[in-house]
Tab-separated table of C-alpha atoms and ligand atoms in Angstrom:
chain	number	residue	atom	x	y	z
A	1	MET	CA	-77.482	37.533	-36.866
A	2	GLN	CA	-75.917	34.979	-38.988
A	3	LYS	CA	-77.879	32.168	-37.282
A	4	LEU	CA	-80.923	34.091	-38.186
A	5	LEU	CA	-79.755	34.547	-41.911
A	6	LEU	CA	-79.072	30.871	-42.143
A	7	SER	CA	-82.489	29.877	-40.573
A	8	TYR	CA	-84.285	31.805	-43.492
A	9	VAL	CA	-82.427	29.619	-46.515
A	10	GLN	CA	-85.000	27.074	-46.542
A	11	PRO	CA	-88.375	29.410	-46.370
A	12	VAL	CA	-86.542	31.817	-48.770
A	13	MET	CA	-86.141	28.872	-51.327
A	14	VAL	CA	-89.818	27.797	-51.052
A	15	VAL	CA	-90.888	31.432	-51.815
A	16	ALA	CA	-88.327	31.727	-54.495
A	17	VAL	CA	-89.757	28.400	-56.350
A	18	LEU	CA	-93.306	29.918	-55.855
A	19	LEU	CA	-92.844	33.213	-57.448
A	20	PHE	CA	-90.837	31.584	-60.348
A	21	TRP	CA	-93.785	29.521	-61.320
A	22	ALA	CA	-96.266	32.287	-60.507
A	23	PHE	CA	-94.451	34.998	-62.605
A	24	GLY	CA	-91.743	33.213	-64.776
A	25	PRO	CA	-91.825	33.360	-68.492
A	26	ALA	CA	-95.086	31.631	-69.901
A	27	ASP	CA	-93.485	29.677	-72.825
A	28	TRP	CA	-90.998	28.129	-70.617
A	29	ILE	CA	-93.619	27.078	-67.964
A	30	ALA	CA	-95.672	25.528	-70.359
A	31	ASN	CA	-92.897	23.388	-71.541
A	32	PRO	CA	-93.390	19.784	-70.046
A	33	TRP	CA	-89.545	19.657	-69.524
A	34	SER	CA	-89.427	22.894	-67.273
A	35	ILE	CA	-90.272	20.534	-64.097
A	36	VAL	CA	-87.542	18.284	-64.672
A	37	ILE	CA	-84.958	21.234	-65.238
A	38	ALA	CA	-86.356	23.150	-62.169
A	39	THR	CA	-86.328	20.149	-59.827
A	40	LEU	CA	-82.888	18.965	-60.947
A	41	THR	CA	-81.567	22.659	-60.488
A	42	THR	CA	-82.916	23.000	-56.902
A	43	THR	CA	-81.705	19.468	-56.111
A	44	ALA	CA	-77.936	20.367	-57.432
A	45	LEU	CA	-78.091	23.496	-55.243
A	46	ILE	CA	-79.281	22.166	-52.037
A	47	GLN	CA	-76.515	19.126	-52.572
A	48	ALA	CA	-73.957	22.068	-53.286
A	49	LEU	CA	-75.067	23.533	-49.971
A	50	GLU	CA	-73.984	20.660	-48.232
A	51	TRP	CA	-70.297	21.757	-48.910
A	52	VAL	CA	-71.095	25.362	-47.344
A	53	ASN	CA	-72.628	24.320	-44.256
A	54	GLU	CA	-72.384	20.790	-43.198
A	55	ARG	CA	-74.472	19.199	-40.460
A	56	HIS	CA	-72.594	16.137	-39.471
A	57	SER	CA	-68.972	15.324	-40.913
A	58	SER	CA	-70.113	11.745	-40.707
A	59	TRP	CA	-72.688	12.073	-43.495
A	60	ARG	CA	-70.091	13.853	-45.672
A	61	LEU	CA	-70.575	12.695	-49.444
A	62	THR	CA	-68.088	9.879	-50.674
A	63	LYS	CA	-67.588	8.900	-53.954
A	64	ARG	CA	-69.666	5.865	-53.675
A	65	GLU	CA	-72.390	7.429	-51.959
A	66	PHE	CA	-72.696	10.222	-54.593
A	67	PHE	CA	-72.650	7.526	-57.575
A	68	THR	CA	-75.404	5.723	-55.941
A	69	ASP	CA	-77.452	8.652	-55.441
A	70	VAL	CA	-76.994	9.893	-58.927
A	71	PHE	CA	-78.111	6.433	-60.240
A	72	TYR	CA	-81.184	6.705	-58.322
A	73	VAL	CA	-81.855	10.440	-59.374
A	74	VAL	CA	-81.568	9.107	-63.118
A	75	LEU	CA	-83.746	6.095	-62.381
A	76	SER	CA	-86.631	8.485	-60.720
A	77	TYR	CA	-86.406	10.614	-63.751
A	78	THR	CA	-86.363	7.946	-66.510
A	79	VAL	CA	-87.906	4.560	-65.692
A	80	ILE	CA	-89.800	5.103	-62.641
A	81	ALA	CA	-91.449	8.514	-64.141
A	82	TRP	CA	-92.390	6.237	-67.320
A	83	ALA	CA	-93.964	3.642	-65.206
A	84	THR	CA	-96.032	6.395	-63.236
A	85	LYS	CA	-97.377	7.919	-66.545
A	86	THR	CA	-98.014	4.502	-68.209
A	87	PHE	CA	-99.566	2.469	-65.352
A	88	ALA	CA	-101.190	5.210	-63.273
A	89	ASP	CA	-101.375	8.766	-64.611
A	90	GLU	CA	-102.279	7.842	-68.072
A	91	PRO	CA	-105.022	5.095	-67.253
A	92	MET	CA	-106.457	7.412	-64.371
A	93	MET	CA	-106.754	10.261	-67.252
A	94	ALA	CA	-108.465	7.873	-69.703
A	95	ALA	CA	-110.908	6.808	-66.978
A	96	LYS	CA	-111.668	10.558	-66.004
A	97	ARG	CA	-112.477	11.078	-69.717
A	98	ALA	CA	-114.473	8.125	-70.033
A	99	LEU	CA	-116.709	8.785	-66.872
A	100	GLY	CA	-117.002	12.414	-67.656
A	101	ILE	CA	-115.195	13.525	-64.495
A	102	ALA	CA	-114.599	17.278	-64.555
A	103	THR	CA	-113.265	19.694	-61.925
A	104	PRO	CA	-113.774	23.080	-63.593
A	105	TRP	CA	-113.996	24.735	-60.107
A	106	ALA	CA	-110.286	23.789	-59.549
A	107	MET	CA	-109.123	25.930	-62.441
A	108	HIS	CA	-110.633	29.011	-60.845
A	109	LEU	CA	-109.225	28.872	-57.694
A	110	PRO	CA	-106.374	31.402	-56.662
A	111	PHE	CA	-102.914	30.271	-57.715
A	112	VAL	CA	-101.639	29.460	-53.932
A	113	VAL	CA	-104.780	27.731	-53.136
A	114	GLN	CA	-104.064	25.279	-56.152
A	115	ILE	CA	-100.571	24.763	-55.003
A	116	ALA	CA	-101.965	24.173	-51.395
A	117	LEU	CA	-104.500	21.457	-52.904
A	118	VAL	CA	-101.768	19.572	-54.633
A	119	VAL	CA	-99.411	19.542	-51.971
A	120	VAL	CA	-102.045	18.497	-49.336
A	121	LEU	CA	-103.496	15.650	-51.651
A	122	ILE	CA	-100.006	14.337	-52.557
A	123	GLU	CA	-98.692	14.445	-48.990
A	124	PHE	CA	-101.738	13.041	-47.598
A	125	GLY	CA	-101.556	9.914	-49.852
A	126	GLN	CA	-97.975	9.504	-49.089
A	127	TYR	CA	-98.155	9.937	-45.247
A	128	TRP	CA	-100.820	6.811	-45.306
A	129	LEU	CA	-98.724	4.712	-47.487
A	130	HIS	CA	-95.612	5.621	-45.597
A	131	ARG	CA	-97.416	4.508	-42.472
A	132	LEU	CA	-98.555	1.277	-44.087
A	133	MET	CA	-94.967	0.665	-45.146
A	134	HIS	CA	-94.085	0.663	-41.421
A	135	ASN	CA	-96.729	-1.435	-40.246
A	136	GLN	CA	-96.933	-4.093	-43.011
A	137	SER	CA	-94.342	-6.555	-43.809
A	138	PHE	CA	-94.474	-6.811	-47.765
A	139	PHE	CA	-94.789	-2.996	-47.795
A	140	TRP	CA	-91.821	-2.689	-45.222
A	141	SER	CA	-89.683	-4.822	-47.406
A	142	THR	CA	-90.078	-2.456	-50.325
A	143	HIS	CA	-89.277	0.650	-48.062
A	144	ALA	CA	-86.478	-0.811	-45.901
A	145	PRO	CA	-83.715	-0.252	-48.308
A	146	HIS	CA	-84.440	3.354	-47.781
A	147	HIS	CA	-83.897	2.970	-44.061
A	148	HIS	CA	-80.624	0.811	-44.496
A	149	LEU	CA	-79.186	4.389	-45.674
A	150	THR	CA	-76.138	4.918	-43.189
A	151	GLN	CA	-76.141	8.605	-44.053
A	152	LEU	CA	-78.084	11.172	-45.066
A	153	ASN	CA	-77.614	13.612	-48.257
A	154	ALA	CA	-79.335	15.858	-50.680
A	155	MET	CA	-80.421	13.125	-52.888
A	156	LYS	CA	-81.067	10.201	-50.763
A	157	GLY	CA	-84.821	10.747	-50.982
A	158	ALA	CA	-84.490	9.173	-54.271
A	159	VAL	CA	-82.736	6.070	-53.010
A	160	GLY	CA	-84.834	3.228	-52.441
A	161	ASN	CA	-86.307	-0.122	-54.082
A	162	PRO	CA	-87.944	0.642	-57.364
A	163	LEU	CA	-91.266	-0.999	-56.366
A	164	GLU	CA	-91.159	1.518	-53.383
A	165	LEU	CA	-90.281	4.642	-55.691
A	166	PHE	CA	-93.085	3.749	-58.186
A	167	LEU	CA	-95.609	3.288	-55.057
A	168	ILE	CA	-94.603	6.594	-53.693
A	169	SER	CA	-95.025	8.502	-56.774
A	170	LEU	CA	-98.724	7.604	-57.189
A	171	SER	CA	-101.181	10.170	-56.657
A	172	VAL	CA	-104.768	11.280	-57.509
A	173	ILE	CA	-103.773	14.606	-59.281
A	174	ALA	CA	-104.347	13.483	-62.724
A	175	LEU	CA	-107.917	13.543	-61.749
A	176	LEU	CA	-108.164	17.071	-61.217
A	177	ASP	CA	-108.098	19.916	-63.710
A	178	LEU	CA	-105.386	22.383	-62.769
A	179	PRO	CA	-102.968	24.534	-64.637
A	180	GLN	CA	-99.734	23.020	-65.217
A	181	ALA	CA	-97.777	25.941	-63.517
A	182	ALA	CA	-99.665	24.988	-60.339
A	183	ILE	CA	-98.792	21.273	-60.533
A	184	PHE	CA	-95.274	22.076	-61.471
A	185	CYS	CA	-94.934	24.518	-58.770
A	186	ALA	CA	-96.349	22.188	-56.098
A	187	LEU	CA	-93.922	19.338	-57.428
A	188	ASN	CA	-91.030	21.889	-57.185
A	189	ILE	CA	-91.837	22.885	-53.570
A	190	LEU	CA	-92.130	19.372	-52.438
A	191	ALA	CA	-89.058	18.400	-53.843
A	192	VAL	CA	-87.360	21.327	-52.325
A	193	VAL	CA	-88.734	20.479	-48.846
A	194	SER	CA	-88.008	16.754	-49.096
A	195	THR	CA	-84.329	17.425	-50.387
A	196	PHE	CA	-83.699	19.649	-47.402
A	197	ALA	CA	-85.295	17.010	-45.222
A	198	HIS	CA	-82.545	14.526	-46.265
A	199	ALA	CA	-79.632	16.952	-46.919
A	200	ASN	CA	-76.421	17.050	-44.717
A	201	THR	CA	-76.716	20.810	-44.210
A	202	ARG	CA	-77.161	23.084	-41.205
A	203	PHE	CA	-79.962	25.618	-42.047
A	204	ASP	CA	-82.476	25.036	-39.100
A	205	PRO	CA	-85.462	26.837	-40.171
A	206	PRO	CA	-87.779	29.007	-37.912
A	207	HIS	CA	-90.315	27.282	-35.608
A	208	TRP	CA	-93.455	28.307	-37.828
A	209	TYR	CA	-91.618	26.714	-41.122
A	210	ALA	CA	-90.823	23.251	-38.915
A	211	PHE	CA	-94.417	23.536	-37.716
A	212	VAL	CA	-95.663	22.625	-41.308
A	213	PHE	CA	-92.718	21.307	-43.444
A	214	THR	CA	-90.694	18.311	-42.789
A	215	THR	CA	-87.074	19.142	-41.496
A	216	ILE	CA	-83.776	16.950	-41.158
A	217	GLN	CA	-84.245	16.965	-37.578
A	218	ASN	CA	-87.709	15.202	-37.886
A	219	HIS	CA	-86.641	13.074	-40.849
A	220	SER	CA	-83.447	11.979	-39.500
A	221	LEU	CA	-85.248	10.794	-36.478
A	222	HIS	CA	-87.459	8.694	-38.619
A	223	HIS	CA	-84.180	7.135	-39.988
A	224	SER	CA	-83.103	5.944	-36.479
A	225	VAL	CA	-81.312	2.731	-36.025
A	226	ALA	CA	-83.895	1.272	-33.445
A	227	TYR	CA	-86.836	-0.196	-35.768
A	228	ASP	CA	-89.413	1.383	-33.127
A	229	ASP	CA	-88.043	4.734	-33.380
A	230	THR	CA	-88.816	4.970	-37.280
A	231	ARG	CA	-92.362	4.720	-36.491
A	232	CYS	CA	-92.839	8.362	-36.256
A	233	ASN	CA	-92.733	11.498	-38.654
A	234	TYR	CA	-93.931	9.820	-41.792
A	235	GLY	CA	-94.555	13.003	-43.396
A	236	ASN	CA	-92.168	13.410	-46.574
A	237	SER	CA	-92.628	17.199	-46.814
A	238	LEU	CA	-95.852	18.042	-44.308
A	239	ILE	CA	-94.765	17.266	-40.949
A	240	LEU	CA	-97.965	18.820	-39.960
A	241	LEU	CA	-99.878	15.502	-40.868
A	242	ASP	CA	-97.961	13.866	-38.184
A	243	ARG	CA	-98.978	16.650	-35.657
A	244	ILE	CA	-102.542	16.118	-36.884
A	245	PHE	CA	-102.338	12.054	-36.582
A	246	GLY	CA	-100.773	11.669	-33.652
A	247	THR	CA	-97.329	10.625	-35.119
A	248	TYR	CA	-95.247	13.342	-34.443
A	249	ARG	CA	-91.965	13.250	-32.605
A	250	SER	CA	-89.376	15.864	-31.721
A	251	GLY	CA	-85.583	15.226	-31.713
A	252	GLU	CA	-83.186	14.081	-34.326
A	253	ALA	CA	-80.503	11.438	-34.841
A	254	GLU	CA	-77.117	11.399	-36.401
A	255	LEU	CA	-76.545	7.627	-36.339
A	256	VAL	CA	-78.871	6.074	-38.983
A	257	GLY	CA	-79.554	2.758	-40.506
A	258	GLN	CA	-81.135	-0.622	-39.912
A	259	ASP	CA	-79.780	-4.079	-39.523
A	260	LYS	CA	-76.813	-2.913	-37.453
A	261	ARG	CA	-76.282	-0.247	-39.866
A	262	ARG	CA	-75.601	-2.376	-42.802
A	263	ARG	CA	-75.159	-0.423	-46.321
A	264	LEU	CA	-76.795	-2.327	-48.894
A	265	THR	CA	-75.632	-2.327	-52.367
A	266	ILE	CA	-77.687	-1.320	-55.506
A	267	PRO	CA	-78.488	-5.241	-56.295
A	268	GLU	CA	-79.232	-5.809	-52.793
A	269	GLN	CA	-81.772	-2.639	-52.814
A	270	PHE	CA	-83.338	-4.078	-56.026
A	271	LEU	CA	-83.704	-7.591	-54.510
A	272	PHE	CA	-84.762	-6.738	-50.895
A	273	PRO	CA	-88.413	-7.602	-51.202
A	274	ALA	CA	-87.648	-10.914	-52.874
A	275	ARG	CA	-85.202	-12.116	-49.969
A	276	PRO	CA	-87.746	-14.484	-48.563
A	277	LEU	CA	-88.029	-16.247	-52.013
A	278	ILE	CA	-84.325	-16.085	-52.430
A	279	ASP	CA	-83.995	-17.736	-49.158
A	280	ARG	CA	-86.322	-20.565	-49.622
A	281	ILE	CA	-84.807	-21.320	-53.078
A	282	LYS	CA	-81.258	-21.243	-51.480
A	283	MET	CA	-82.358	-23.663	-48.594
A	284	ARG	CA	-83.582	-26.142	-50.963
A	285	GLN	CA	-80.311	-25.932	-53.047
A	286	PRO	CA	-78.360	-28.641	-50.948
A	287	GLU	CA	-81.394	-31.084	-51.148
A	288	THR	CA	-81.085	-30.852	-54.926
A	289	ASP	CA	-77.361	-31.266	-54.710
A	290	THR	CA	-77.465	-34.212	-52.831
A	291	GLU	CA	-80.133	-35.699	-55.213
A	292	ALA	CA	-77.947	-34.729	-58.001
A	293	ALA	CA	-75.015	-36.478	-56.472
A	294	ALA	CA	-77.123	-39.544	-55.544
B	1	ZN	ZN1	-89.976	5.190	-43.529
B	2	ZN	ZN1	-85.969	9.178	-45.886
């Protein structure tokens, strides 16, 4: 009985988010900051659940892990959000206006369909970008810091190289005419699902939920130590896409990480894609030193 109740924690939270954006106070929902407050609240709630029912004691949050995670959450809501708005969303909206692109039909879709549209469009882009990151060396160098995580926790989805965080924030949603509430609701649902997919919690959801949405089981397997085992379960929130495109693998992992499970510091995470360049400069250093000595 208790197991059954626990299995409904994730679906209930997704439905609660949906109901909130559908029936919440209109002036609050119209506020552009409402999405920031809502996603931070749900993230904090899921983080707190790690102390209610943890998955692995080896993933228990330490102070160092906690402050690193908070650093990346703050980075995502400030610098990364600004970069996405300035370099992607605003130019896209300007192009949309200049070209006279309009999608009035989208405004008339039922609320739930609007949400599904946003979720599928965002996740479809993320799925293929994520798959590219596991199949192309430069893109992998931006994504590898996320795979150097040596434990999983609620805020770990935000941890990665800033270039990767910018790339995965891109979507075509700015090209569509949609009510703000539908977009915010979709973003909030995606945040809940992907936060649970990284969280050290044991609320294993029912099969029908895990058929569509990514869970910690699927995603921890994606964080496996053997590189080849990471090449599955790319869906950030929609594991359904892996089932459709043939990259789904069942199972889960407790041991996570890359490069013999070496934990990276924040400077190492930032500089990771530049490593080949730094190595080349370092290799040239002795020659220059010898020349200087001569
Ligand atoms: Zn990955
Ligand atoms: Zn991850």
